[in-house]
PDB file of C-alpha atoms and ligand atoms in Angstrom:
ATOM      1  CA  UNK A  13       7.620   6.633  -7.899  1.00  0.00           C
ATOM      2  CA  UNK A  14       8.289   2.268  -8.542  1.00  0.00           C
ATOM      3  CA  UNK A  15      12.073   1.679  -9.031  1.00  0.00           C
ATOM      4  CA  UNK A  16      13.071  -0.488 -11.327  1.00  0.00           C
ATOM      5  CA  UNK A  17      16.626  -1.768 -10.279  1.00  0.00           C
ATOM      6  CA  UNK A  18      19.171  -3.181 -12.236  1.00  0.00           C
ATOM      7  CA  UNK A  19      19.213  -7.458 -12.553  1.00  0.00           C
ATOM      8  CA  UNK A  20      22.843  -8.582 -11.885  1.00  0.00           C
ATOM      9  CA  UNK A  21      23.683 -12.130 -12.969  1.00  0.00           C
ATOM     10  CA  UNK A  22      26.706 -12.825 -10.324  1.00  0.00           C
ATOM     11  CA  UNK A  23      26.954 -16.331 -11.833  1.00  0.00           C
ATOM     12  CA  UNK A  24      25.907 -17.130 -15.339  1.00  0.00           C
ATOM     13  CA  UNK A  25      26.395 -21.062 -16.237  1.00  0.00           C
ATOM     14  CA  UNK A  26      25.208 -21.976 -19.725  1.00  0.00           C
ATOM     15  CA  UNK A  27      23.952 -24.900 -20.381  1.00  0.00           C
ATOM     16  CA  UNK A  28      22.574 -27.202 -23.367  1.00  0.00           C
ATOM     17  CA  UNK A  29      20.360 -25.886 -26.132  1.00  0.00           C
ATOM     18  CA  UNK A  30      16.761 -27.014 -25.937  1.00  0.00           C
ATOM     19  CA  UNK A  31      14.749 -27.920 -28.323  1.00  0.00           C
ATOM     20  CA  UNK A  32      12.978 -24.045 -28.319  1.00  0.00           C
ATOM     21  CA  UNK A  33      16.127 -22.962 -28.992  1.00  0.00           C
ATOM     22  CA  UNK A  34      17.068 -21.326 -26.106  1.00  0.00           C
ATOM     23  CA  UNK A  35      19.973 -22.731 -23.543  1.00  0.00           C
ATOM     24  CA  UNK A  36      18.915 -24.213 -20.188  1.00  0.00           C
ATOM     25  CA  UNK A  37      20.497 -21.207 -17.365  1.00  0.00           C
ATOM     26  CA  UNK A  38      21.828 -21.265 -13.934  1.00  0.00           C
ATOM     27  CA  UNK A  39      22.055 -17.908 -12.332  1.00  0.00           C
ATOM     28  CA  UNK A  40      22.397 -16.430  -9.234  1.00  0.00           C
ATOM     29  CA  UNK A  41      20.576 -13.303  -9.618  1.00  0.00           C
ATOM     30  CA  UNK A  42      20.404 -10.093  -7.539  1.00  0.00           C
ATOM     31  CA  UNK A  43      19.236  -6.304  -7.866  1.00  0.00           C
ATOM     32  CA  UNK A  44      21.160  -3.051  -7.438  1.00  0.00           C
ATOM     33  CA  UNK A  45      19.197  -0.291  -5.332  1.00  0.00           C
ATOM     34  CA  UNK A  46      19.264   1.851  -8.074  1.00  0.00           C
ATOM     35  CA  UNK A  47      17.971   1.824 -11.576  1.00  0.00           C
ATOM     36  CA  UNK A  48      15.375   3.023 -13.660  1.00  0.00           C
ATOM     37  CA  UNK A  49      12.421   5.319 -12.276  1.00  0.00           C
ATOM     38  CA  UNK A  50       8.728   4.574 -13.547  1.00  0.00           C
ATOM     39  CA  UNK A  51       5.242   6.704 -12.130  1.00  0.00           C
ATOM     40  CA  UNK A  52       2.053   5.083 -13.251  1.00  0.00           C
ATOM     41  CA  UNK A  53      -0.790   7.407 -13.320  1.00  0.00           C
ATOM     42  CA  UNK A  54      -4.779   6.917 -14.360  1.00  0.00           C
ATOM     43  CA  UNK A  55      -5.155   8.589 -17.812  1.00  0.00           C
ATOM     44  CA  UNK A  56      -7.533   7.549 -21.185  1.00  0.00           C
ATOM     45  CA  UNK A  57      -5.925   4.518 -22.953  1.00  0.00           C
ATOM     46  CA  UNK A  58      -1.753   3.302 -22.004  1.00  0.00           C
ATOM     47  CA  UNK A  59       0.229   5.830 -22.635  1.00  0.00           C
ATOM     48  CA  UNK A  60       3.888   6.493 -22.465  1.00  0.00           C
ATOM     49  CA  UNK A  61       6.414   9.268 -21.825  1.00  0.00           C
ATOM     50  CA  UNK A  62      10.127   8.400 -21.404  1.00  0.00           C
ATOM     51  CA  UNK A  63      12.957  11.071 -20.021  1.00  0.00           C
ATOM     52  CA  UNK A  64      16.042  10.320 -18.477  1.00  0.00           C
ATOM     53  CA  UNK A  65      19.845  10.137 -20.120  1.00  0.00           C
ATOM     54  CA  UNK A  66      18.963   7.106 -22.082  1.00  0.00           C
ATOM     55  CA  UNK A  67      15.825   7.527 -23.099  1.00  0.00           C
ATOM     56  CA  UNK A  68      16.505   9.217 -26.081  1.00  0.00           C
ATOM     57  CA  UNK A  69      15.512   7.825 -29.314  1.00  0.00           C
ATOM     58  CA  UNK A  70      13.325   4.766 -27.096  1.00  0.00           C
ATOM     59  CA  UNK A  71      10.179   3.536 -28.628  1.00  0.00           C
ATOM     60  CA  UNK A  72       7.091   4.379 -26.469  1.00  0.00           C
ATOM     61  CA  UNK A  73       5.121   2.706 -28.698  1.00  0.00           C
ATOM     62  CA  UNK A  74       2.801  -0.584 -29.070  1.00  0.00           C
ATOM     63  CA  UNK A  75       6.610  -2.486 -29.229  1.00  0.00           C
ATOM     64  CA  UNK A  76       7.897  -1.387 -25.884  1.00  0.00           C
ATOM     65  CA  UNK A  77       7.572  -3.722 -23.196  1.00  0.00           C
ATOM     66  CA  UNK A  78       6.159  -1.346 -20.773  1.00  0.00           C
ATOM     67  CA  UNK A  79       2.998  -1.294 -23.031  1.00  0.00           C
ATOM     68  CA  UNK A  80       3.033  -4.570 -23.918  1.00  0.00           C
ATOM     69  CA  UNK A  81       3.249  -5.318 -20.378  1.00  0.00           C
ATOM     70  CA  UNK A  82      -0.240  -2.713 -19.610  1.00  0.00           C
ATOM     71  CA  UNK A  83      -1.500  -5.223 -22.758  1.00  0.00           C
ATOM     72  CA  UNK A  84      -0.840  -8.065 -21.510  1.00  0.00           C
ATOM     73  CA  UNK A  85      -2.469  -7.575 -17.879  1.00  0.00           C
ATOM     74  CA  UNK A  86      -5.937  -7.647 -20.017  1.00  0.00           C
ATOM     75  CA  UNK A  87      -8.018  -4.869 -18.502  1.00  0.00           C
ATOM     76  CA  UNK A  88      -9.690  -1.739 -20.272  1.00  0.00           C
ATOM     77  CA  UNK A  89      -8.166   0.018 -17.850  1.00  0.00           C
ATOM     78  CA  UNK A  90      -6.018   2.963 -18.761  1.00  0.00           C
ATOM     79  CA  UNK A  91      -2.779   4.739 -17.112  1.00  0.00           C
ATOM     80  CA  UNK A  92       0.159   7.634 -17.672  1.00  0.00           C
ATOM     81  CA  UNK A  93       3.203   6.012 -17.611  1.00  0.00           C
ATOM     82  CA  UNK A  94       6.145   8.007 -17.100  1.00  0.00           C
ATOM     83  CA  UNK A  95       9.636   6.236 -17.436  1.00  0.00           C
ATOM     84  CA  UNK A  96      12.906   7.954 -16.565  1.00  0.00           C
ATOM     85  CA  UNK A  97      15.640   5.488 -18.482  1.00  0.00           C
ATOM     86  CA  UNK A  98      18.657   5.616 -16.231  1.00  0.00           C
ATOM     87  CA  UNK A  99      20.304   2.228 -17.122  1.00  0.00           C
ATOM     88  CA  UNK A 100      21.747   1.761 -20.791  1.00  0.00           C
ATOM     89  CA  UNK A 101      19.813  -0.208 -22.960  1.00  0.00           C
ATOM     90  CA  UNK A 102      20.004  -3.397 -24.138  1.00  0.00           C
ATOM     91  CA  UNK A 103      23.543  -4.261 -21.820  1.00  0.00           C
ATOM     92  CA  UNK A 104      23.018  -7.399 -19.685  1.00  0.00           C
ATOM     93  CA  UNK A 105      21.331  -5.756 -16.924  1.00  0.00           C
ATOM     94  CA  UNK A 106      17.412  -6.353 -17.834  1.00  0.00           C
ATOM     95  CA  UNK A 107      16.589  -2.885 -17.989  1.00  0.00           C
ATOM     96  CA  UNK A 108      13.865  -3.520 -19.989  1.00  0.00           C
ATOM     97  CA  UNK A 109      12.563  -6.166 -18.186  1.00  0.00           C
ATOM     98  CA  UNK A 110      12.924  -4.574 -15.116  1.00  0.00           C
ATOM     99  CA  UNK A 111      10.816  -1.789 -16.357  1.00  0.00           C
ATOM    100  CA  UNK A 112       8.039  -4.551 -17.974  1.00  0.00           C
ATOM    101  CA  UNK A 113       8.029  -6.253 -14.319  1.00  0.00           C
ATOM    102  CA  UNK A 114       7.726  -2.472 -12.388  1.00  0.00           C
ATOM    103  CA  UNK A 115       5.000  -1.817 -14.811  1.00  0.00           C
ATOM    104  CA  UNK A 116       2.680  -5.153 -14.113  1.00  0.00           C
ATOM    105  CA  UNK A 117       3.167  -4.691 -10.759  1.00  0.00           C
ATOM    106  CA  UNK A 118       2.306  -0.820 -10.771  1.00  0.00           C
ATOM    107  CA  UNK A 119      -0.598  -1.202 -12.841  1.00  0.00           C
ATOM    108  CA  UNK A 120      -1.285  -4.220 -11.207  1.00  0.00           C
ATOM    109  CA  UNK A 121      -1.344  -2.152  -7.723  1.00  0.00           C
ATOM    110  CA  UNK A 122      -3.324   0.882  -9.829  1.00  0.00           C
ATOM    111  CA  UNK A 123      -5.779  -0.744 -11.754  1.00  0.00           C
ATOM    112  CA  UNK A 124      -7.017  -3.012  -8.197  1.00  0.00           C
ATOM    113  CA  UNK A 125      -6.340  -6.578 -10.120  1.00  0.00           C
ATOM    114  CA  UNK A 126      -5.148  -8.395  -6.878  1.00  0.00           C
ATOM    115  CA  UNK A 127      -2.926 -10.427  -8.894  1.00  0.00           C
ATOM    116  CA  UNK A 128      -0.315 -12.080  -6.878  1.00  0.00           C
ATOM    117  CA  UNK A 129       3.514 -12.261  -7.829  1.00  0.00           C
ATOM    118  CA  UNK A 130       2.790 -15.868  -9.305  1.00  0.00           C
ATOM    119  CA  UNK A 131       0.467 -14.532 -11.702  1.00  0.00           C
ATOM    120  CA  UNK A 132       2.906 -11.782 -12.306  1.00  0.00           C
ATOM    121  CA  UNK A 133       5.711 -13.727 -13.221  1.00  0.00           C
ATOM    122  CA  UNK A 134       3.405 -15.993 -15.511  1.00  0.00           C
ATOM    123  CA  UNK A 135       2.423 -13.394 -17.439  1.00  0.00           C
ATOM    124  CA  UNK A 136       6.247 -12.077 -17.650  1.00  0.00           C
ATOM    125  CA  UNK A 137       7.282 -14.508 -18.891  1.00  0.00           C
ATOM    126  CA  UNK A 138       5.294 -14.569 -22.025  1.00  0.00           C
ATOM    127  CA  UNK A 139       6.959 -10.859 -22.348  1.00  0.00           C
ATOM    128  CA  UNK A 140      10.585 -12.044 -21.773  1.00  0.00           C
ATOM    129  CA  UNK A 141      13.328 -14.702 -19.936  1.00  0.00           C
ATOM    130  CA  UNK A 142      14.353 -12.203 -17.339  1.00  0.00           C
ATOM    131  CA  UNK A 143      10.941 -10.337 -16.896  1.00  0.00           C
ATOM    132  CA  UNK A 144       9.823 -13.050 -13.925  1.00  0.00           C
ATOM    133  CA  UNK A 145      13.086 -12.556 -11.620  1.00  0.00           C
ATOM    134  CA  UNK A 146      12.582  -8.405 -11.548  1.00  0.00           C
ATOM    135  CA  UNK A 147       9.143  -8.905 -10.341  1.00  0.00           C
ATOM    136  CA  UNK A 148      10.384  -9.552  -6.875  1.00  0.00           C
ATOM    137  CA  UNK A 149      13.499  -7.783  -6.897  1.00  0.00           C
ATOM    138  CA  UNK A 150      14.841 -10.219  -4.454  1.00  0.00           C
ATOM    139  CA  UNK A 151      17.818 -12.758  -4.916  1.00  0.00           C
ATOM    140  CA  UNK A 152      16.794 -15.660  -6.448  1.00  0.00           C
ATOM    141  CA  UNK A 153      18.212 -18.507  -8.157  1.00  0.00           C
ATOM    142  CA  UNK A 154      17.397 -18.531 -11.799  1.00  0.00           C
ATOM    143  CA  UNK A 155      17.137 -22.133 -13.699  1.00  0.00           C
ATOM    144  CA  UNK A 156      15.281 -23.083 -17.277  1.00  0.00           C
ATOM    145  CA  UNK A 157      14.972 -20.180 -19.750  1.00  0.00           C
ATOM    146  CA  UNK A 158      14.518 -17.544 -16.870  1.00  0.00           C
ATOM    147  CA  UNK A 159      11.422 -18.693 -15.427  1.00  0.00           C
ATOM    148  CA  UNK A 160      11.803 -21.562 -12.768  1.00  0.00           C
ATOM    149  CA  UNK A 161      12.982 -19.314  -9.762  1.00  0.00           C
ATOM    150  CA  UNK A 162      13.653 -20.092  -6.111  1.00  0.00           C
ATOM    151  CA  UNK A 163      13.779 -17.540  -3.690  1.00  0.00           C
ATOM    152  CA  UNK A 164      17.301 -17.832  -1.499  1.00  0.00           C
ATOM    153  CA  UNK A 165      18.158 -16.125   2.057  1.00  0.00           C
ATOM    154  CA  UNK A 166      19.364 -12.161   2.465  1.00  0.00           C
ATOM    155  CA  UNK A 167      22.939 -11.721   0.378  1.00  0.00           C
ATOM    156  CA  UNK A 168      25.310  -9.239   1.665  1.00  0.00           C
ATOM    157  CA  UNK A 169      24.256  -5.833   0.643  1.00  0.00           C
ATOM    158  CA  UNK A 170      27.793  -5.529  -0.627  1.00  0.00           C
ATOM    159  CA  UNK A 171      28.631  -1.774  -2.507  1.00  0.00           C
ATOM    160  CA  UNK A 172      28.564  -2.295  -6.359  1.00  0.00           C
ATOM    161  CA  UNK A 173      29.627  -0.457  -9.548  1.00  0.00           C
ATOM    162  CA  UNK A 174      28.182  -0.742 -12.755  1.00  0.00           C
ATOM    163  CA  UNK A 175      30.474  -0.383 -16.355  1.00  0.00           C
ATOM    164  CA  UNK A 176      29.298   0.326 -19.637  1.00  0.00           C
ATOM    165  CA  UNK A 177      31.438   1.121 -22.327  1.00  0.00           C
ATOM    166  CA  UNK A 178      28.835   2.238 -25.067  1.00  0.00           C
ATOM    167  CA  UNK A 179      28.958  -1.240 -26.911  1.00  0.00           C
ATOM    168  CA  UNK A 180      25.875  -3.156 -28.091  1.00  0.00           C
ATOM    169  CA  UNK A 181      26.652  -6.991 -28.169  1.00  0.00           C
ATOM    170  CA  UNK A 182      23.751  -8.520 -29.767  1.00  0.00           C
ATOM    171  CA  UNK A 183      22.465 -11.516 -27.123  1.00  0.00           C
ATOM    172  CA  UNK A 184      22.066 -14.059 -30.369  1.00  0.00           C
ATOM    173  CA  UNK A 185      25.207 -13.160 -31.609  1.00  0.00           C
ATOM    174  CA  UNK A 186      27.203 -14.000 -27.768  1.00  0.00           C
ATOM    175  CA  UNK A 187      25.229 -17.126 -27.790  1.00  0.00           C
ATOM    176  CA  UNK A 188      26.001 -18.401 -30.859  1.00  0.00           C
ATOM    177  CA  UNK A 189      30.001 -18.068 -29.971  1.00  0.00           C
ATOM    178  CA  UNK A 190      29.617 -20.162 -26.743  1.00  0.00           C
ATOM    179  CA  UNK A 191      32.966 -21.979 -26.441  1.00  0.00           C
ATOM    180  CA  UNK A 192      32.864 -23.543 -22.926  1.00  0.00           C
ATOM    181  CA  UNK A 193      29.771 -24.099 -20.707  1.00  0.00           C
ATOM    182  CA  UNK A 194      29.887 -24.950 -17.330  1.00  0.00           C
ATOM    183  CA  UNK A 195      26.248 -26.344 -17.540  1.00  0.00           C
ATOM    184  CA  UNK A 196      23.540 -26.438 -15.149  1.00  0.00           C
ATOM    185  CA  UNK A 197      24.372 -29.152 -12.270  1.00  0.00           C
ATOM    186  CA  UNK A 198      25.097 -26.576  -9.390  1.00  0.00           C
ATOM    187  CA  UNK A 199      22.879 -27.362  -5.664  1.00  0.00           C
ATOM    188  CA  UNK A 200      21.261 -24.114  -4.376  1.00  0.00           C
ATOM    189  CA  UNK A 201      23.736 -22.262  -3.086  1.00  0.00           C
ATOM    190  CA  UNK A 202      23.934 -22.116   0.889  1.00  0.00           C
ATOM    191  CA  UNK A 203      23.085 -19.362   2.982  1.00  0.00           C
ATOM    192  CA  UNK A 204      26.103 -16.853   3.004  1.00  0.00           C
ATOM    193  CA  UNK A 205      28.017 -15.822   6.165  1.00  0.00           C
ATOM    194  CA  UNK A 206      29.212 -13.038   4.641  1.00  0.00           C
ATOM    195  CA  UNK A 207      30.663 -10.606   1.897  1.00  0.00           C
ATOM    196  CA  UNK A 208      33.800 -12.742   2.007  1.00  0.00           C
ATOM    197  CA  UNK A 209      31.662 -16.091   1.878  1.00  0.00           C
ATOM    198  CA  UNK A 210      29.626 -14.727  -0.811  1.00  0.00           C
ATOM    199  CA  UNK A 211      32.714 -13.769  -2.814  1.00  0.00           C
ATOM    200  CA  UNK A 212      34.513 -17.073  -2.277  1.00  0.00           C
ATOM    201  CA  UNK A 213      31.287 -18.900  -3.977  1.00  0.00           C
ATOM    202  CA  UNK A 214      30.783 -16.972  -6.786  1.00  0.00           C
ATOM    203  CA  UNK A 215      35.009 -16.857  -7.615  1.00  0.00           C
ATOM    204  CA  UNK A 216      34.197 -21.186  -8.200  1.00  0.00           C
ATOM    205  CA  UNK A 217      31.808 -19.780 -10.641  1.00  0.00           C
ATOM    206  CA  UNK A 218      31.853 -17.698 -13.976  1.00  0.00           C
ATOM    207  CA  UNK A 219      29.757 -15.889 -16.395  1.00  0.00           C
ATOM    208  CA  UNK A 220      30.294 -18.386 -19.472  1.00  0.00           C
ATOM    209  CA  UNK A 221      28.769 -15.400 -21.939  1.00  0.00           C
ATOM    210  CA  UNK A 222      32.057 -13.631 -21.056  1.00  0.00           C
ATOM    211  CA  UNK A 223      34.642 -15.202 -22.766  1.00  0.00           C
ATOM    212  CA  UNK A 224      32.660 -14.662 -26.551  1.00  0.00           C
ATOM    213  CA  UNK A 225      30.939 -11.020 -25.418  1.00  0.00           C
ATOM    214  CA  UNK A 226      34.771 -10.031 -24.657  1.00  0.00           C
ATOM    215  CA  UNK A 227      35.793 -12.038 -28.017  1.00  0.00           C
ATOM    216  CA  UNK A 228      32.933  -9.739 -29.974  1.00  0.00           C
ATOM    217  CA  UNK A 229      33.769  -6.557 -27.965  1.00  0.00           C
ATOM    218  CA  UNK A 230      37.366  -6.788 -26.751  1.00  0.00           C
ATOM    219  CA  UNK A 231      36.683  -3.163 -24.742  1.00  0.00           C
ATOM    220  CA  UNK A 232      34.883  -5.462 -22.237  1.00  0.00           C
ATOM    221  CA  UNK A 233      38.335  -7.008 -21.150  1.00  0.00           C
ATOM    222  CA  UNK A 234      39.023  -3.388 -20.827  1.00  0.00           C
ATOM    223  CA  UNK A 235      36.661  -2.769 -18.399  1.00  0.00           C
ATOM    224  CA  UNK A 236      36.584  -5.933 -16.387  1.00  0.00           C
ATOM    225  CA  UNK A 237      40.791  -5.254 -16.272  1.00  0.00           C
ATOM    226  CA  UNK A 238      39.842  -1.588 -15.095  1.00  0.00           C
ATOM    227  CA  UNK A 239      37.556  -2.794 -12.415  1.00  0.00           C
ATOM    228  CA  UNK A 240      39.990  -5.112 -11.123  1.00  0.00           C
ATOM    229  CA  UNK A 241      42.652  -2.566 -10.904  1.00  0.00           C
ATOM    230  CA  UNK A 242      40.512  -0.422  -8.806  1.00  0.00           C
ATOM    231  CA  UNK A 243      40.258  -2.663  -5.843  1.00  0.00           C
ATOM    232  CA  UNK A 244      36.752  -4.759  -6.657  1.00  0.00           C
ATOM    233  CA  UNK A 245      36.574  -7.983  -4.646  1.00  0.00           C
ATOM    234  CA  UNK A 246      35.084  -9.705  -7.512  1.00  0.00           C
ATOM    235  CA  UNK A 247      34.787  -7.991 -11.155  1.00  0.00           C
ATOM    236  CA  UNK A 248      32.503  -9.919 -13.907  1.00  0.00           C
ATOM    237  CA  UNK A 249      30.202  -9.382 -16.680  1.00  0.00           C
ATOM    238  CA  UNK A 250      26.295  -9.254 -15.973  1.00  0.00           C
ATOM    239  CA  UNK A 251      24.341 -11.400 -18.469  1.00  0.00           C
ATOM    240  CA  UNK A 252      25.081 -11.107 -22.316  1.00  0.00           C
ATOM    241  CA  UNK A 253      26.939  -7.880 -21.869  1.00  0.00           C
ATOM    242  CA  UNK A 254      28.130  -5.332 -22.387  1.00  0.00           C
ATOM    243  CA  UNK A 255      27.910  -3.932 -18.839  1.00  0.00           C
ATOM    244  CA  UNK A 256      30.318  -5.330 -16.359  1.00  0.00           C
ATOM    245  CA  UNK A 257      30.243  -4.640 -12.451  1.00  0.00           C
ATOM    246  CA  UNK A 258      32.631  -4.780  -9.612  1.00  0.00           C
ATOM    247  CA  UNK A 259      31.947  -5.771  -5.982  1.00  0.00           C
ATOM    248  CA  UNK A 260      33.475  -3.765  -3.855  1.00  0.00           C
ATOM    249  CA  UNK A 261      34.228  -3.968   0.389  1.00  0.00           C
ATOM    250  CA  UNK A 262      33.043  -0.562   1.135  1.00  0.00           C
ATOM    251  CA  UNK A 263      30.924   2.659  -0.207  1.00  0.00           C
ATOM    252  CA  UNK A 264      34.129   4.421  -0.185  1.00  0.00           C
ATOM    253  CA  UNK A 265      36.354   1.951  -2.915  1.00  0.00           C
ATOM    254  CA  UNK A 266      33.175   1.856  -4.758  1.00  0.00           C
ATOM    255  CA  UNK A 267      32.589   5.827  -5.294  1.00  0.00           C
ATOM    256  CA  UNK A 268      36.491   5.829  -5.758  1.00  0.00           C
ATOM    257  CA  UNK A 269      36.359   3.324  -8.756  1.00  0.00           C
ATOM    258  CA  UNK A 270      33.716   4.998 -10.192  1.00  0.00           C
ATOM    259  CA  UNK A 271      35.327   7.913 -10.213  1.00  0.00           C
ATOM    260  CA  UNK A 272      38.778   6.928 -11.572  1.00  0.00           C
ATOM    261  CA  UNK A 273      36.532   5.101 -14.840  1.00  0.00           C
ATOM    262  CA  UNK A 274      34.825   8.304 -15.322  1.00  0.00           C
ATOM    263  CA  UNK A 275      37.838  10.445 -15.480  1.00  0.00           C
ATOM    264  CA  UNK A 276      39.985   7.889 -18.035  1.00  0.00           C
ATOM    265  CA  UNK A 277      37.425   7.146 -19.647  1.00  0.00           C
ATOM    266  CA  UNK A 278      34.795   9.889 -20.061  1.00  0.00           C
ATOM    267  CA  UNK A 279      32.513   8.045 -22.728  1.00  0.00           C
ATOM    268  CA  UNK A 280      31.923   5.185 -20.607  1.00  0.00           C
ATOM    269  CA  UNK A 281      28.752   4.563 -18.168  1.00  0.00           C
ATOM    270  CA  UNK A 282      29.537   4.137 -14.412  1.00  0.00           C
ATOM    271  CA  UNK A 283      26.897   3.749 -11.295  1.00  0.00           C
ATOM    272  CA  UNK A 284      27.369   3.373  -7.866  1.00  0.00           C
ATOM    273  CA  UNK A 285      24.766   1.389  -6.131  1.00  0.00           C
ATOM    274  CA  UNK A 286      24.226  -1.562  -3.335  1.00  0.00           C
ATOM    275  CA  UNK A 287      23.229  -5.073  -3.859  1.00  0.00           C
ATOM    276  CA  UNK A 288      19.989  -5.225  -2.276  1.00  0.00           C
ATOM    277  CA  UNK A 289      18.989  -8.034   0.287  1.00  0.00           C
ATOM    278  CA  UNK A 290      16.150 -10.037   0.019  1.00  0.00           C
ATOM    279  CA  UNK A 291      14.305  -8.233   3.102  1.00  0.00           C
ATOM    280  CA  UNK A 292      14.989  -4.746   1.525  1.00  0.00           C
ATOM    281  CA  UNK A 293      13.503  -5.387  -1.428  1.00  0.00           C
ATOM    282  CA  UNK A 294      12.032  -1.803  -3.402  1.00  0.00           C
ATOM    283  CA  UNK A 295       9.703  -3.912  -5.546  1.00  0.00           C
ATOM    284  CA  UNK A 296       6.747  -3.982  -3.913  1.00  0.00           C
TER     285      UNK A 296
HETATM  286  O1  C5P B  21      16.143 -13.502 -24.886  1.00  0.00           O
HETATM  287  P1  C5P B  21      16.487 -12.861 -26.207  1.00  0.00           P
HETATM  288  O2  C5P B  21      15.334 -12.867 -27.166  1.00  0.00           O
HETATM  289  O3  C5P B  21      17.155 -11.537 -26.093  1.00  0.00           O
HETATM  290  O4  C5P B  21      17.596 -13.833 -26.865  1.00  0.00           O
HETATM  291  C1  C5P B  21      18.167 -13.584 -28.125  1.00  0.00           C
HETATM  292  C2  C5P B  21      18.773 -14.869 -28.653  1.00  0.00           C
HETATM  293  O5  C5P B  21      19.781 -15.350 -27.774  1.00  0.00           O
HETATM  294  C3  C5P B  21      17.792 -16.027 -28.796  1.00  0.00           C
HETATM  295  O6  C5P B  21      17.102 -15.980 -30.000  1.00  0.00           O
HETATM  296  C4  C5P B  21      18.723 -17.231 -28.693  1.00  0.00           C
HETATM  297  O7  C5P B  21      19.375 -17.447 -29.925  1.00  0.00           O
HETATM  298  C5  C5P B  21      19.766 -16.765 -27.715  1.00  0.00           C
HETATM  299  N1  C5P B  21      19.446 -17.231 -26.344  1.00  0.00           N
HETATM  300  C6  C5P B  21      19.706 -18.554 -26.024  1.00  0.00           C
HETATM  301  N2  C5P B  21      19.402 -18.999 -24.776  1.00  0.00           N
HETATM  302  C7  C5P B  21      18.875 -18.188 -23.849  1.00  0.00           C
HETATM  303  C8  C5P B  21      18.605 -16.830 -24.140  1.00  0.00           C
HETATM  304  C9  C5P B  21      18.913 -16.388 -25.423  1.00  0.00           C
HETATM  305  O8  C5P B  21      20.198 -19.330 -26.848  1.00  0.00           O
HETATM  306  N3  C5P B  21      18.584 -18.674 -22.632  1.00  0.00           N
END
């Protein structure tokens, strides 16, 4: 079994539009320990099952990325691919691409190609912006479009909980109601001391897709309010929304806050997971 984690944006600075269209990024990206599932099998052609509490009603056809991502490696090779969809879809956290990244590396492992991560994260990122940071799993700082990356020192594997609240804010749509951008000037970040060090940083920062994802979906104030009651050290929104996550000092606060969002609000999505470091990386 490949896992393909969650991609958490801890920082998200936006910022001017270039002249593809797109807005030049600065993110400090990371990885939760737990996420999707995928199992790659040989088999006659690419196919694909999907399972799992949100893969219901998912394409497994020539559109999804897993098979575009089998495409796109360019063998005649074929392979079962089983995906169990644990993350919500389409919410910020590059489920998606985390399962198109798991997938060239699986089949990539599989199929014998001996491509290394470079080649990878090349041919990612003709599939999408955040395809090349899940092939590593590892923290990384994320500049351009999604695709210049630089690798950056073990963060604190600090407890984390994950908040959806069943909202679909369209990534165009946040984009184009951009009020204020902090813009892409930041250094690398240095090497952190600690969970309090990290913290610290990333409170001088911000996720500048918040302000118009909460203006679009005002329940995301809700749950970024909700998080911050429970105790988190640090409680933002992870890429264009709408799932929000909370950084918490201990396993214990975590499962707690989890808990208390499931009972008051039983239609929302809550995981408990931990920030992986750079050396205990799953993606392999
Ligand atoms: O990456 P994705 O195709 O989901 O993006 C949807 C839309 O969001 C793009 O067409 C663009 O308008 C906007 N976007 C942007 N800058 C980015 C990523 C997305 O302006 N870096």
């Amino acid at each position: 079994m490949a896992r393909a984690p969650a991609k958490i944006n801890l920082f998200l600075h936006v910022g001017d539009k270039r002249a593809d269209g797109f807005h030049a990024l600065q993110s400090l990206v990371a990885f939760t320990e737990t996420g999707d599932e995928l199992q790659f099998a040989a088999g006659e052609g690419v196919s694909l099952a999907i399972d799992g509490p949100f893969g219901a009603g998912l394409s497994a056809g020539a559109d999804n990325l897993i098979v575009k991502a089998a495409r796109a490696l360019g063998s005649e090779r074929g392979a079962r691919v089983t995906l169990t969809k644990n993350l919500p879809v389409a919410s910020g956290i590059g489920g998606g691409s985390a399962d198109c990244a798991t997938t060239l590396r699986g089949l990539n492992s599989l199929w014998g190609l001996g491509r290394d991560v470079a080649a990878l994260q090349k041919i990612g990122a003709s599939l999408g912006s955040d395809v090349p940071v899940c092939i590593t799993c590892r923290p990384q700082w994320m500049e351009g479009r999604g695709e210049i990356l630089t690798e950056l020192p073990p963060l604190p594997e600090l407890p984390i909980v994950l908040v959806n609240p069943g909202v679909g804010v369209p990534t165009g749509k946040v984009f184009a109601a951009l009020t204020t951008l902090r813009g892409v000037g930041l250094p690398l970040p240095p090497k952190f001391s600690g969970a309090a060090d990290l913290i610290a940083y990333l409170k001088d920062t911000s996720n500048d897709l918040e302000a118009p994802a909460r203006i679009i979906a005002p329940v995301i104030g809700e749950v970024l309010d909700f998080i911050a009651g429970e105790g988190a050290l640090l409680a933002r929104m992870s890429g264009s929304g709408a799932t929000c996550f909370g950084l918490f000092a201990n396993a214990d606060t975590a499962a707690r806050a989890a808990a208390a969002i499931r009972a008051a609000h039983s239609s929302w999505w809550a995981m408990v997971s931990r920030l992986l470091s750079a050396s205990g990386t799953i993606c392999k």
